Amino acid sequence: MAGTDRNRELITGGPAIILMEPQLGENIGMVARAMANFGLSNLRIVNPRDGWPNDKAISAAAHADHVIEATRVFDTLEAALADLNFVYATTARPRDGHKPVKGSVEAGAVLRARENAGEKTGLMFGRERTGLRNWEISLADEIVTFPVNPAYASLNIAQAVLLMSYEWMKSGLGHPLETAFDKPEVEPAPKSDLHGLFDQIEEGLDARGYFRSETKRMKAVDNLRAVLTRPGFSTDEINVLRGLFASFDKFSRPGQRKPGEAGDEE
Amino acid sequence: MAGTDRNRELITGGPAIILMEPQLGENIGMVARAMANFGLSNLRIVNPRDGWPNDKAISAAAHADHVIEATRVFDTLEAALADLNFVYATTARPRDGHKPVKGSVEAGAVLRARENAGEKTGLMFGRERTGLRNWEISLADEIVTFPVNPAYASLNIAQAVLLMSYEWMKSGLGHPLETAFDKPEVEPAPKSDLHGLFDQIEEGLDARGYFRSETKRMKAVDNLRAVLTRPGFSTDEINVLRGLFASFDKFSRPGQRKPGEAGDEE
C-alpha cells in the first residue's frame, strides 16, 4: 500500500531485532522493510549464510536503507545480545523450561515499558526452517508467541518480525496496557555480564567432571542457563553470585574429593 | 517458525479477503499463507494480471492448499463483494470522503461482532504499487488503516493481509492476551526450600573462611540472601542451584588452595 510521506520525520530506535543464521537475503530484506514500517531500526544478524552485505537483502528491503545500512553482523548469538538488558525469543512451539511465555500484545507492552525505563531490549528470531535451538532460547528472558492457527502455525521470519514490530508501534499509542507496567524494580544486567557468570560456572563444572557426556552436558547447561536467566539479575546481583561461586571454586574444604573419586551423590 | 500440528482441526471461515488486480503470483501465495496462519480461508481475486491458477502463487502459499483451492476469481470488484454484508477497504493514505476510519484492532473487533451476528464480511486490498482507487474505496463501508511509520508507510499486500488476519484471530480469543499455548508464571518454592539453599551456601562459605569477621558475615549473608530471594525461585530451580553449589563444594580442581592460604582475592 502506498502512502509514504518523505517529509515526515523517520521513526527509529526501539528493540533490536536479532536474526539467528538467516539463509535467504530476501528474508533479511523483508525483515528490514517490516521494521521500517513500524519504526524499528536496529537489526542484528548472527552468521548470515550468504554473508553481508547481501544484494538480495538490499533489493527486498524496498528502500528501507536506514535499516540495511545500520545492520550489524555477529559471529555468535552471545555477542549479538551482549549489551541488551532484556530479550524475548520468538517461537511457535511450546517448550519445556522455566521461561514465562507472553502473547504478542503483552510482549509489545513489556518492551515499551522497559525501553521507556532506559533498558535496551531485543527480539530473537530463528532460522527459516528450524527456528531457534533450545540453547539459544535459554539465553532469552522470556518467550513470545503468536495466536496462530494450530493446524497451520508456520510464520516466516519476516512475518513474525512484522507482527512484533507492529505490536511495538501500537504499544506507543497510548495503549490501555501501557500503564499496567511500571518500571521493573531491578534493572537486568547487560547480557555480557550474565554470560560471564555462565562461563565461570560452566568452566568450574567442567574442571570437576560434572558432566558425564556431551549430551548430558548440553541439557544440563540449557537448564542452568534457564534458571540463571529467568530472574533478570542485575549487575550487582551477578557480582554477588560470582563471588559465591569463586569462593567455592578456589578454596577446598577438609575432606574434599578429587574429580572422579567415588562418593555419595547429591 | 515451525510448530504446525497437523492433528489439530484447521480453523477456517471468517471475513473474505478481496485482492484488487494483484500483479505477482508470489504475493497472492503469501496472502494465502498469511490467511491460513490466522484461520481465514475465503480468498477472492479480482482480475489477477497473470491469470488463475498461478504456479507462483501455489509455490509461495507453502501448503496453504485449502485456501488456494477455494480461491474464487471475479471480473469486477462489485461481483466480488456482491454477497457480503459489510466491507472494509484498507489504505495507508488519509482519504477525502465521509467514511469512518478505524484502526486495525478495532476493525478486527467489528468484523468479529458482525460475523458472530451472522453477517458476511470482507476486507479489500489494493494493487501492489498503487493501492485502491477512490471509486473502489467508495464501495466499502468503512476504512481500516495501520499505525505505520509515516515516513515509511509502504506495506505490501501480504503484510497488510497478515496484520488484519492476525487481528481477526485475536478478536476471537476470550482474553486479549490469550495465546495459542499458555503457561503459568513460575510458582515460588516453599520458603523451607529456599532456606535449605541458604544453609548449603553459607555452610560452604564458612568452611572456606569466606567471612572475615562476624560483622562482615552478617552483612554478606544479608546480601546473598537478598539476591537469592528476589527471583522467587521455584523448587525445581532451587534444586538446580543446589546441584551446582554441591559440585563446586564437594570436588576440587587442580591447583585449588586450602582455606587461609595466601593468594589473590576476587
Short mmCIF file of C-alpha atoms in Angstrom, two decimals:
data_model
loop_
_atom_site.label_atom_id
_atom_site.label_comp_id
_atom_site.label_asym_id
_atom_site.label_seq_id
_atom_site.Cartn_x
_atom_site.Cartn_y
_atom_site.Cartn_z
CA MET A 1 0.00 0.00 0.00
CA ALA A 2 1.34 3.41 -0.90
CA GLY A 3 1.21 6.35 1.45
CA THR A 4 4.79 7.13 2.43
CA ASP A 5 5.39 10.79 3.18
CA ARG A 6 9.09 11.60 2.86
CA ASN A 7 8.56 14.91 4.62
CA ARG A 8 7.59 13.23 7.88
CA GLU A 9 10.29 12.50 10.40
CA LEU A 10 11.51 8.91 10.28
CA ILE A 11 10.74 6.97 13.45
CA THR A 12 13.76 4.92 14.59
CA GLY A 13 15.09 3.18 17.69
CA GLY A 14 13.17 0.62 19.70
CA PRO A 15 14.07 -3.01 20.41
CA ALA A 16 16.86 -4.68 18.44
CA ILE A 17 15.78 -7.41 16.02
CA ILE A 18 18.23 -10.34 16.16
CA LEU A 19 18.12 -12.89 13.31
CA MET A 20 19.86 -16.19 14.05
CA GLU A 21 21.61 -17.65 10.97
CA PRO A 22 19.13 -16.48 8.32
CA GLN A 23 19.59 -18.19 4.98
CA LEU A 24 17.84 -16.04 2.40
CA GLY A 25 18.79 -12.45 1.66
CA GLU A 26 15.21 -11.82 0.55
CA ASN A 27 14.02 -12.62 4.06
CA ILE A 28 16.53 -10.25 5.64
CA GLY A 29 15.37 -7.51 3.29
CA MET A 30 11.73 -8.17 4.11
CA VAL A 31 12.61 -8.03 7.80
CA ALA A 32 14.26 -4.62 7.30
CA ARG A 33 11.18 -3.38 5.48
CA ALA A 34 8.83 -4.64 8.19
CA MET A 35 10.96 -2.94 10.82
CA ALA A 36 10.94 0.36 8.91
CA ASN A 37 7.16 0.20 8.56
CA PHE A 38 6.76 0.24 12.30
CA GLY A 39 9.60 2.47 13.43
CA LEU A 40 12.32 -0.04 14.32
CA SER A 41 15.87 0.44 13.03
CA ASN A 42 18.29 -1.78 14.96
CA LEU A 43 18.90 -5.01 13.00
CA ARG A 44 21.49 -7.58 14.10
CA ILE A 45 22.34 -10.74 12.17
CA VAL A 46 24.22 -13.74 13.52
CA ASN A 47 26.10 -15.70 10.83
CA PRO A 48 24.04 -14.96 7.72
CA ARG A 49 24.56 -17.91 5.37
CA ASP A 50 25.33 -15.77 2.32
CA GLY A 51 27.45 -13.15 4.04
CA TRP A 52 26.87 -9.45 4.40
CA PRO A 53 26.19 -7.08 2.68
CA ASN A 54 23.75 -9.03 0.53
CA ASP A 55 22.34 -7.68 -2.75
CA LYS A 56 19.12 -9.66 -2.45
CA ALA A 57 18.53 -8.23 1.00
CA ILE A 58 19.06 -4.70 -0.26
CA SER A 59 16.67 -5.28 -3.14
CA ALA A 60 13.96 -6.83 -0.94
CA ALA A 61 14.29 -4.05 1.63
CA ALA A 62 12.49 -1.69 -0.78
CA HIS A 63 14.40 1.42 0.24
CA ALA A 64 14.49 0.74 3.99
CA ASP A 65 18.05 1.96 3.56
CA HIS A 66 18.49 3.33 7.05
CA VAL A 67 17.87 -0.16 8.48
CA ILE A 68 20.12 -2.00 6.00
CA GLU A 69 22.97 0.47 6.40
CA ALA A 70 22.90 0.23 10.19
CA THR A 71 22.72 -3.59 10.25
CA ARG A 72 25.40 -5.25 12.37
CA VAL A 73 26.70 -8.79 11.86
CA PHE A 74 27.92 -11.01 14.72
CA ASP A 75 29.73 -14.35 14.94
CA THR A 76 27.84 -15.53 17.99
CA LEU A 77 24.41 -15.02 19.48
CA GLU A 78 26.03 -14.10 22.78
CA ALA A 79 27.87 -11.21 21.12
CA ALA A 80 24.67 -10.02 19.45
CA LEU A 81 22.91 -9.90 22.83
CA ALA A 82 25.84 -8.59 24.88
CA ASP A 83 24.65 -5.03 25.51
CA LEU A 84 20.94 -5.79 25.89
CA ASN A 85 19.11 -5.86 29.22
CA PHE A 86 16.04 -7.87 28.28
CA VAL A 87 15.45 -10.25 25.39
CA TYR A 88 12.48 -12.19 24.02
CA ALA A 89 12.80 -15.38 21.97
CA THR A 90 10.04 -15.95 19.43
CA THR A 91 8.69 -19.45 18.93
CA ALA A 92 5.56 -21.18 17.71
CA ARG A 93 6.25 -24.35 19.68
CA PRO A 94 5.54 -24.91 23.33
CA ARG A 95 8.83 -25.54 25.12
CA ASP A 96 9.89 -27.23 28.25
CA GLY A 97 11.61 -24.98 30.67
CA HIS A 98 11.18 -22.27 33.17
CA LYS A 99 10.62 -19.27 30.93
CA PRO A 100 7.47 -17.17 31.08
CA VAL A 101 5.51 -17.19 27.81
CA LYS A 102 3.87 -13.94 26.72
CA GLY A 103 1.43 -13.18 23.93
CA SER A 104 2.46 -10.69 21.28
CA VAL A 105 0.35 -7.81 22.58
CA GLU A 106 1.62 -8.12 26.12
CA ALA A 107 5.21 -8.53 24.91
CA GLY A 108 4.89 -5.27 22.96
CA ALA A 109 3.77 -3.51 26.12
CA VAL A 110 6.59 -5.04 28.18
CA LEU A 111 9.18 -3.92 25.62
CA ARG A 112 7.73 -0.41 25.57
CA ALA A 113 7.80 -0.14 29.36
CA ARG A 114 11.37 -1.39 29.57
CA GLU A 115 12.61 0.89 26.77
CA ASN A 116 10.87 3.81 28.45
CA ALA A 117 12.73 2.93 31.64
CA GLY A 118 16.06 3.15 29.80
CA GLU A 119 16.68 -0.55 29.22
CA LYS A 120 18.00 -1.93 25.93
CA THR A 121 15.76 -4.71 24.65
CA GLY A 122 15.70 -7.21 21.82
CA LEU A 123 13.69 -9.87 20.00
CA MET A 124 15.37 -13.06 18.74
CA PHE A 125 14.11 -14.86 15.62
CA GLY A 126 15.24 -18.31 14.47
CA ARG A 127 16.24 -19.90 11.20
CA GLU A 128 13.76 -20.15 8.34
CA ARG A 129 13.18 -23.90 8.65
CA THR A 130 14.20 -24.89 12.12
CA GLY A 131 13.69 -21.83 14.30
CA LEU A 132 15.71 -21.33 17.46
CA ARG A 133 17.51 -24.15 19.24
CA ASN A 134 16.87 -24.80 22.89
CA TRP A 135 20.26 -23.48 23.98
CA GLU A 136 19.58 -20.27 22.06
CA ILE A 137 16.20 -19.85 23.72
CA SER A 138 17.94 -20.41 27.05
CA LEU A 139 19.68 -17.04 26.51
CA ALA A 140 16.35 -15.19 26.39
CA ASP A 141 14.49 -13.80 29.38
CA GLU A 142 11.02 -14.72 28.16
CA ILE A 143 9.29 -16.31 25.19
CA VAL A 144 6.80 -14.56 22.95
CA THR A 145 4.34 -16.46 20.81
CA PHE A 146 1.59 -15.63 18.35
CA PRO A 147 -2.07 -16.72 18.42
CA VAL A 148 -1.73 -18.73 15.20
CA ASN A 149 -3.98 -21.40 13.74
CA PRO A 150 -2.59 -24.52 15.47
CA ALA A 151 -3.09 -26.59 12.32
CA TYR A 152 -1.14 -24.08 10.21
CA ALA A 153 1.32 -22.37 12.51
CA SER A 154 4.23 -21.70 10.18
CA LEU A 155 5.08 -17.97 10.11
CA ASN A 156 8.10 -16.90 8.10
CA ILE A 157 10.62 -14.72 9.87
CA ALA A 158 9.66 -11.53 8.06
CA GLN A 159 6.03 -12.09 9.08
CA ALA A 160 6.98 -12.77 12.68
CA VAL A 161 9.14 -9.62 12.72
CA LEU A 162 6.29 -7.67 11.14
CA LEU A 163 3.83 -8.70 13.85
CA MET A 164 6.16 -7.82 16.70
CA SER A 165 7.19 -4.53 15.05
CA TYR A 166 3.50 -3.71 14.69
CA GLU A 167 2.86 -4.54 18.34
CA TRP A 168 5.82 -2.38 19.29
CA MET A 169 4.36 0.57 17.38
CA LYS A 170 0.91 0.01 18.86
CA SER A 171 2.33 -0.10 22.37
CA GLY A 172 3.43 3.51 21.95
CA LEU A 173 -0.03 4.76 21.01
CA GLY A 174 -1.47 5.21 24.47
CA HIS A 175 -2.25 1.52 24.62
CA PRO A 176 -4.53 0.58 27.53
CA LEU A 177 -1.95 -1.88 28.83
CA GLU A 178 0.85 0.64 28.95
CA THR A 179 0.00 1.91 32.38
CA ALA A 180 -0.18 -1.63 33.75
CA PHE A 181 3.59 -1.96 33.53
CA ASP A 182 5.75 0.11 35.80
CA LYS A 183 9.49 0.32 35.61
CA PRO A 184 10.92 -3.01 36.68
CA GLU A 185 12.35 -2.78 40.17
CA VAL A 186 15.61 -4.42 39.23
CA GLU A 187 17.33 -3.44 36.00
CA PRO A 188 18.66 -6.58 34.32
CA ALA A 189 22.38 -6.52 33.64
CA PRO A 190 23.74 -6.36 30.11
CA LYS A 191 23.79 -9.92 28.76
CA SER A 192 27.59 -9.92 28.66
CA ASP A 193 27.56 -9.89 32.49
CA LEU A 194 25.18 -12.83 32.60
CA HIS A 195 27.27 -14.72 30.05
CA GLY A 196 30.32 -14.14 32.24
CA LEU A 197 28.50 -15.89 35.09
CA PHE A 198 27.61 -18.80 32.77
CA ASP A 199 31.24 -19.11 31.68
CA GLN A 200 32.51 -19.12 35.23
CA ILE A 201 30.09 -21.78 36.44
CA GLU A 202 30.36 -23.99 33.38
CA GLU A 203 34.16 -23.89 33.44
CA GLY A 204 34.14 -24.80 37.12
CA LEU A 205 31.80 -27.71 36.48
CA ASP A 206 33.89 -28.91 33.53
CA ALA A 207 37.02 -28.83 35.68
CA ARG A 208 35.24 -31.15 38.12
CA GLY A 209 33.99 -33.58 35.51
CA TYR A 210 30.42 -32.70 36.47
CA PHE A 211 29.03 -33.53 33.04
CA ARG A 212 29.07 -37.25 32.27
CA SER A 213 28.72 -36.91 28.48
CA GLU A 214 28.39 -34.21 25.85
CA THR A 215 24.68 -34.94 25.51
CA LYS A 216 24.12 -34.61 29.23
CA ARG A 217 26.29 -31.51 29.24
CA MET A 218 24.11 -29.73 26.67
CA LYS A 219 20.92 -30.48 28.56
CA ALA A 220 22.38 -29.53 31.91
CA VAL A 221 23.84 -26.30 30.55
CA ASP A 222 20.48 -25.34 28.98
CA ASN A 223 18.88 -25.97 32.31
CA LEU A 224 21.29 -23.99 34.45
CA ARG A 225 21.22 -21.09 31.98
CA ALA A 226 17.44 -21.08 32.09
CA VAL A 227 17.46 -20.94 35.89
CA LEU A 228 20.02 -18.13 35.94
CA THR A 229 18.38 -16.12 33.14
CA ARG A 230 14.80 -16.19 34.41
CA PRO A 231 15.31 -13.82 37.38
CA GLY A 232 16.74 -10.97 35.27
CA PHE A 233 19.65 -10.47 37.67
CA SER A 234 21.18 -7.00 37.91
CA THR A 235 24.91 -6.44 37.54
CA ASP A 236 25.25 -6.14 41.34
CA GLU A 237 23.41 -9.40 41.88
CA ILE A 238 25.55 -11.18 39.32
CA ASN A 239 28.67 -9.92 41.09
CA VAL A 240 27.42 -11.38 44.38
CA LEU A 241 26.78 -14.75 42.71
CA ARG A 242 30.18 -14.71 41.03
CA GLY A 243 31.79 -14.10 44.42
CA LEU A 244 29.98 -17.09 45.93
CA PHE A 245 30.95 -19.44 43.13
CA ALA A 246 34.52 -18.11 43.16
CA SER A 247 34.86 -18.92 46.83
CA PHE A 248 33.53 -22.45 46.39
CA ASP A 249 35.72 -22.85 43.32
CA LYS A 250 39.07 -21.59 44.60
CA PHE A 251 39.11 -22.92 48.11
CA SER A 252 38.67 -26.50 49.19
CA ARG A 253 37.27 -27.78 52.44
CA PRO A 254 38.69 -30.57 54.63
CA GLY A 255 37.93 -33.99 53.17
CA GLN A 256 37.10 -32.71 49.71
CA ARG A 257 37.45 -35.26 46.95
CA LYS A 258 39.23 -35.01 43.64
CA PRO A 259 37.12 -35.24 40.48
CA GLY A 260 36.21 -38.81 39.68
CA GLU A 261 36.71 -40.15 43.20
CA ALA A 262 33.95 -42.41 44.38
CA GLY A 263 31.48 -40.99 46.82
CA ASP A 264 27.82 -40.45 47.52
CA GLU A 265 25.98 -38.22 45.12
CA GLU A 266 23.52 -35.41 45.76
CA MET B 1 8.84 -20.77 12.56
CA ALA B 2 7.92 -24.40 12.85
CA GLY B 3 5.18 -25.66 15.13
CA THR B 4 2.35 -26.77 12.87
CA ASP B 5 0.32 -29.60 14.31
CA ARG B 6 -1.46 -31.48 11.52
CA ASN B 7 -3.63 -33.26 14.05
CA ARG B 8 -5.31 -30.06 15.15
CA GLU B 9 -8.51 -29.04 13.44
CA LEU B 10 -7.95 -26.44 10.76
CA ILE B 11 -9.59 -23.12 11.58
CA THR B 12 -11.45 -21.74 8.55
CA GLY B 13 -14.12 -19.21 7.70
CA GLY B 14 -14.07 -15.59 8.78
CA PRO B 15 -14.07 -12.47 6.62
CA ALA B 16 -13.36 -12.77 2.90
CA ILE B 17 -10.05 -11.31 1.69
CA ILE B 18 -10.53 -9.48 -1.62
CA LEU B 19 -7.44 -8.63 -3.69
CA MET B 20 -7.94 -5.99 -6.37
CA GLU B 21 -5.90 -6.68 -9.55
CA PRO B 22 -2.83 -8.21 -7.90
CA GLN B 23 0.16 -8.48 -10.22
CA LEU B 24 2.53 -11.01 -8.67
CA GLY B 25 1.61 -14.63 -8.03
CA GLU B 26 4.12 -14.68 -5.18
CA ASN B 27 2.08 -12.04 -3.38
CA ILE B 28 -1.14 -13.99 -3.81
CA GLY B 29 0.57 -17.07 -2.40
CA MET B 30 1.90 -15.14 0.58
CA VAL B 31 -1.59 -13.77 1.19
CA ALA B 32 -2.96 -17.34 1.25
CA ARG B 33 -0.30 -18.36 3.72
CA ALA B 34 -0.96 -15.37 6.00
CA MET B 35 -4.68 -16.15 5.93
CA ALA B 36 -4.06 -19.81 6.84
CA ASN B 37 -1.83 -18.77 9.73
CA PHE B 38 -4.69 -16.93 11.36
CA GLY B 39 -7.66 -19.06 10.44
CA LEU B 40 -9.05 -17.33 7.35
CA SER B 41 -9.90 -19.34 4.23
CA ASN B 42 -12.05 -17.26 1.89
CA LEU B 43 -9.85 -15.62 -0.79
CA ARG B 44 -11.29 -13.67 -3.73
CA ILE B 45 -9.24 -12.14 -6.55
CA VAL B 46 -10.41 -9.51 -9.00
CA ASN B 47 -8.62 -9.64 -12.39
CA PRO B 48 -5.25 -11.15 -11.44
CA ARG B 49 -2.76 -9.91 -14.03
CA ASP B 50 -1.26 -13.36 -14.68
CA GLY B 51 -4.50 -15.33 -14.60
CA TRP B 52 -5.56 -18.14 -12.33
CA PRO B 53 -4.49 -20.71 -11.26
CA ASN B 54 -0.96 -19.41 -10.89
CA ASP B 55 2.03 -21.69 -10.21
CA LYS B 56 3.99 -19.00 -8.40
CA ALA B 57 1.06 -18.41 -6.10
CA ILE B 58 0.79 -22.11 -5.32
CA SER B 59 4.50 -22.31 -4.60
CA ALA B 60 4.54 -19.24 -2.35
CA ALA B 61 1.47 -20.46 -0.46
CA ALA B 62 3.64 -23.05 1.30
CA HIS B 63 0.95 -25.73 1.52
CA ALA B 64 -1.93 -23.43 2.42
CA ASP B 65 -3.72 -25.64 -0.09
CA HIS B 66 -7.17 -25.28 1.38
CA VAL B 67 -7.03 -21.51 0.75
CA ILE B 68 -5.61 -21.77 -2.77
CA GLU B 69 -8.11 -24.44 -3.83
CA ALA B 70 -11.09 -22.44 -2.61
CA THR B 71 -9.96 -19.17 -4.21
CA ARG B 72 -12.54 -17.53 -6.47
CA VAL B 73 -11.77 -15.16 -9.32
CA PHE B 74 -14.06 -12.27 -10.37
CA ASP B 75 -14.17 -9.86 -13.28
CA THR B 76 -15.35 -6.91 -11.25
CA LEU B 77 -14.98 -5.69 -7.71
CA GLU B 78 -18.74 -5.35 -7.47
CA ALA B 79 -19.17 -9.04 -8.21
CA ALA B 80 -16.53 -9.98 -5.64
CA LEU B 81 -18.38 -8.03 -2.96
CA ALA B 82 -21.89 -8.97 -4.02
CA ASP B 83 -22.82 -11.40 -1.22
CA LEU B 84 -21.06 -9.56 1.59
CA ASN B 85 -22.85 -7.52 4.23
CA PHE B 86 -20.02 -5.35 5.44
CA VAL B 87 -16.66 -4.49 3.84
CA TYR B 88 -13.55 -2.66 4.92
CA ALA B 89 -11.14 -1.01 2.49
CA THR B 90 -7.51 -0.97 3.63
CA THR B 91 -5.36 2.07 2.98
CA ALA B 92 -2.28 3.75 4.36
CA ARG B 93 -3.23 7.16 2.99
CA PRO B 94 -5.64 9.59 4.54
CA ARG B 95 -8.55 9.97 2.11
CA ASP B 96 -11.10 12.58 1.39
CA GLY B 97 -14.60 11.42 1.97
CA HIS B 98 -17.03 10.67 4.65
CA LYS B 99 -16.22 7.08 5.53
CA PRO B 100 -15.41 6.19 9.10
CA VAL B 101 -11.74 5.28 9.59
CA LYS B 102 -10.96 2.51 12.07
CA GLY B 103 -7.67 1.26 13.49
CA SER B 104 -6.71 -2.37 12.87
CA VAL B 105 -7.55 -3.60 16.37
CA GLU B 106 -10.97 -2.03 16.39
CA ALA B 107 -11.68 -3.26 12.85
CA GLY B 108 -10.87 -6.82 13.98
CA ALA B 109 -13.41 -6.49 16.78
CA VAL B 110 -16.05 -5.05 14.43
CA LEU B 111 -15.58 -7.91 11.97
CA ARG B 112 -15.85 -10.46 14.74
CA ALA B 113 -19.03 -8.94 16.11
CA ARG B 114 -20.64 -8.80 12.67
CA GLU B 115 -19.63 -12.37 11.78
CA ASN B 116 -20.98 -13.55 15.14
CA ALA B 117 -24.24 -11.80 14.29
CA GLY B 118 -24.47 -13.79 11.04
CA GLU B 119 -23.21 -11.17 8.62
CA LYS B 120 -20.79 -11.93 5.80
CA THR B 121 -17.84 -9.55 5.91
CA GLY B 122 -14.78 -8.75 3.83
CA LEU B 123 -11.53 -6.81 3.62
CA MET B 124 -10.42 -5.20 0.35
CA PHE B 125 -6.73 -4.79 -0.50
CA GLY B 126 -5.35 -2.75 -3.40
CA ARG B 127 -2.73 -3.22 -6.09
CA GLU B 128 0.94 -3.66 -5.19
CA ARG B 129 2.06 -0.21 -6.35
CA THR B 130 -0.99 1.98 -6.41
CA GLY B 131 -3.39 0.62 -3.83
CA LEU B 132 -7.14 1.09 -4.17
CA ARG B 133 -8.68 3.80 -6.31
CA ASN B 134 -11.12 6.20 -4.78
CA TRP B 135 -14.10 4.71 -6.58
CA GLU B 136 -13.13 1.28 -5.28
CA ILE B 137 -12.92 2.60 -1.75
CA SER B 138 -16.34 4.09 -2.25
CA LEU B 139 -17.71 0.54 -2.37
CA ALA B 140 -16.52 -0.14 1.18
CA ASP B 141 -18.48 0.58 4.33
CA GLU B 142 -15.51 1.79 6.33
CA ILE B 143 -11.76 2.27 6.01
CA VAL B 144 -9.18 0.44 8.11
CA THR B 145 -5.67 1.80 8.49
CA PHE B 146 -2.48 0.66 10.25
CA PRO B 147 -0.36 2.61 12.72
CA VAL B 148 2.66 2.72 10.39
CA ASN B 149 5.74 4.90 10.47
CA PRO B 150 4.50 7.92 8.45
CA ALA B 151 7.89 8.34 6.79
CA TYR B 152 7.94 4.67 5.70
CA ALA B 153 4.34 3.60 5.29
CA SER B 154 4.63 1.11 2.44
CA LEU B 155 3.15 -2.25 3.48
CA ASN B 156 2.96 -4.93 0.82
CA ILE B 157 -0.40 -6.62 0.39
CA ALA B 158 0.68 -9.87 2.04
CA GLN B 159 1.83 -7.93 5.09
CA ALA B 160 -1.39 -5.93 5.24
CA VAL B 161 -3.41 -9.16 4.96
CA LEU B 162 -1.24 -10.74 7.65
CA LEU B 163 -1.92 -7.91 10.11
CA MET B 164 -5.68 -7.96 9.57
CA SER B 165 -5.81 -11.77 9.70
CA TYR B 166 -3.89 -11.60 12.98
CA GLU B 167 -6.32 -9.02 14.36
CA TRP B 168 -9.21 -11.23 13.27
CA MET B 169 -7.74 -14.18 15.17
CA LYS B 170 -7.07 -12.05 18.24
CA SER B 171 -10.61 -10.73 18.24
CA GLY B 172 -11.86 -14.29 18.75
CA LEU B 173 -9.78 -15.01 21.81
CA GLY B 174 -11.67 -14.63 25.04
CA HIS B 175 -8.90 -12.69 26.69
CA PRO B 176 -6.86 -10.20 24.66
CA LEU B 177 -3.61 -11.62 26.00
CA GLU B 178 -4.53 -15.26 25.50
CA THR B 179 -2.15 -17.17 23.25
CA ALA B 180 -2.11 -20.49 21.46
CA PHE B 181 -0.44 -22.02 24.47
CA ASP B 182 -0.45 -20.75 27.99
CA LYS B 183 1.99 -21.36 30.76
CA PRO B 184 1.73 -20.30 34.36
CA GLU B 185 4.34 -18.00 35.78
CA VAL B 186 6.92 -19.65 37.98
CA GLU B 187 5.48 -20.71 41.33
CA PRO B 188 7.89 -19.74 44.08
CA ALA B 189 9.04 -22.66 46.23
CA PRO B 190 8.06 -23.03 49.88
CA LYS B 191 10.45 -20.94 51.94
CA SER B 192 11.90 -24.06 53.52
CA ASP B 193 13.39 -24.96 50.13
CA LEU B 194 14.94 -21.53 49.80
CA HIS B 195 16.30 -21.72 53.33
CA GLY B 196 17.89 -25.06 52.50
CA LEU B 197 19.77 -23.32 49.70
CA PHE B 198 20.90 -20.57 52.10
CA ASP B 199 22.13 -23.15 54.62
CA GLN B 200 24.07 -25.06 52.00
CA ILE B 201 25.81 -21.99 50.61
CA GLU B 202 26.52 -20.35 53.95
CA GLU B 203 27.94 -23.56 55.43
CA GLY B 204 30.18 -23.96 52.40
CA LEU B 205 31.41 -20.39 52.73
CA ASP B 206 32.04 -20.81 56.46
CA ALA B 207 34.07 -23.95 55.79
CA ARG B 208 36.29 -21.90 53.47
CA GLY B 209 36.79 -18.96 55.83
CA TYR B 210 34.97 -16.69 53.41
CA PHE B 211 33.73 -14.33 56.09
CA ARG B 212 36.48 -12.31 57.74
CA SER B 213 34.53 -11.29 60.83
CA GLU B 214 31.08 -11.76 62.33
CA THR B 215 30.11 -8.21 61.34
CA LYS B 216 31.15 -8.78 57.75
CA ARG B 217 29.45 -12.16 57.83
CA MET B 218 26.09 -10.68 58.78
CA LYS B 219 26.22 -8.10 56.02
CA ALA B 220 27.39 -10.58 53.39
CA VAL B 221 24.74 -13.14 54.39
CA ASP B 222 22.01 -10.49 54.21
CA ASN B 223 23.22 -9.61 50.76
CA LEU B 224 23.40 -13.12 49.33
CA ARG B 225 20.01 -13.98 50.83
CA ALA B 226 18.53 -10.87 49.20
CA VAL B 227 19.95 -11.84 45.81
CA LEU B 228 18.64 -15.40 46.09
CA THR B 229 15.22 -14.38 47.43
CA ARG B 230 14.36 -11.68 44.90
CA PRO B 231 13.79 -14.01 41.90
CA GLY B 232 11.17 -16.14 43.66
CA PHE B 233 12.86 -19.38 42.58
CA SER B 234 10.71 -22.47 42.15
CA THR B 235 11.54 -25.74 43.85
CA ASP B 236 12.96 -27.09 40.57
CA GLU B 237 15.14 -24.05 40.13
CA ILE B 238 16.43 -24.30 43.67
CA ASN B 239 17.33 -27.93 43.08
CA VAL B 240 19.37 -26.94 40.03
CA LEU B 241 21.24 -24.31 42.04
CA ARG B 242 21.86 -26.76 44.91
CA GLY B 243 23.35 -29.19 42.42
CA LEU B 244 25.75 -26.57 41.09
CA PHE B 245 26.94 -25.49 44.51
CA ALA B 246 27.24 -29.14 45.61
CA SER B 247 29.55 -29.89 42.70
CA PHE B 248 31.76 -26.89 43.41
CA ASP B 249 31.72 -27.77 47.10
CA LYS B 250 32.48 -31.47 47.03
CA PHE B 251 35.02 -31.69 44.25
CA SER B 252 38.25 -29.76 43.99
CA ARG B 253 40.08 -28.76 40.86
CA PRO B 254 43.84 -29.00 40.18
CA GLY B 255 45.78 -26.27 41.98
CA GLN B 256 42.98 -25.43 44.39
CA ARG B 257 44.11 -23.78 47.60
CA LYS B 258 43.32 -24.64 51.21
CA PRO B 259 41.46 -22.08 53.31
CA GLY B 260 43.77 -19.39 54.68
CA GLU B 261 46.48 -19.87 52.07
CA ALA B 262 47.78 -16.63 50.59
CA GLY B 263 46.65 -15.68 47.12
CA ASP B 264 44.93 -13.08 45.04
CA GLU B 265 41.39 -12.25 46.04
CA GLU B 266 38.35 -11.83 43.86
#
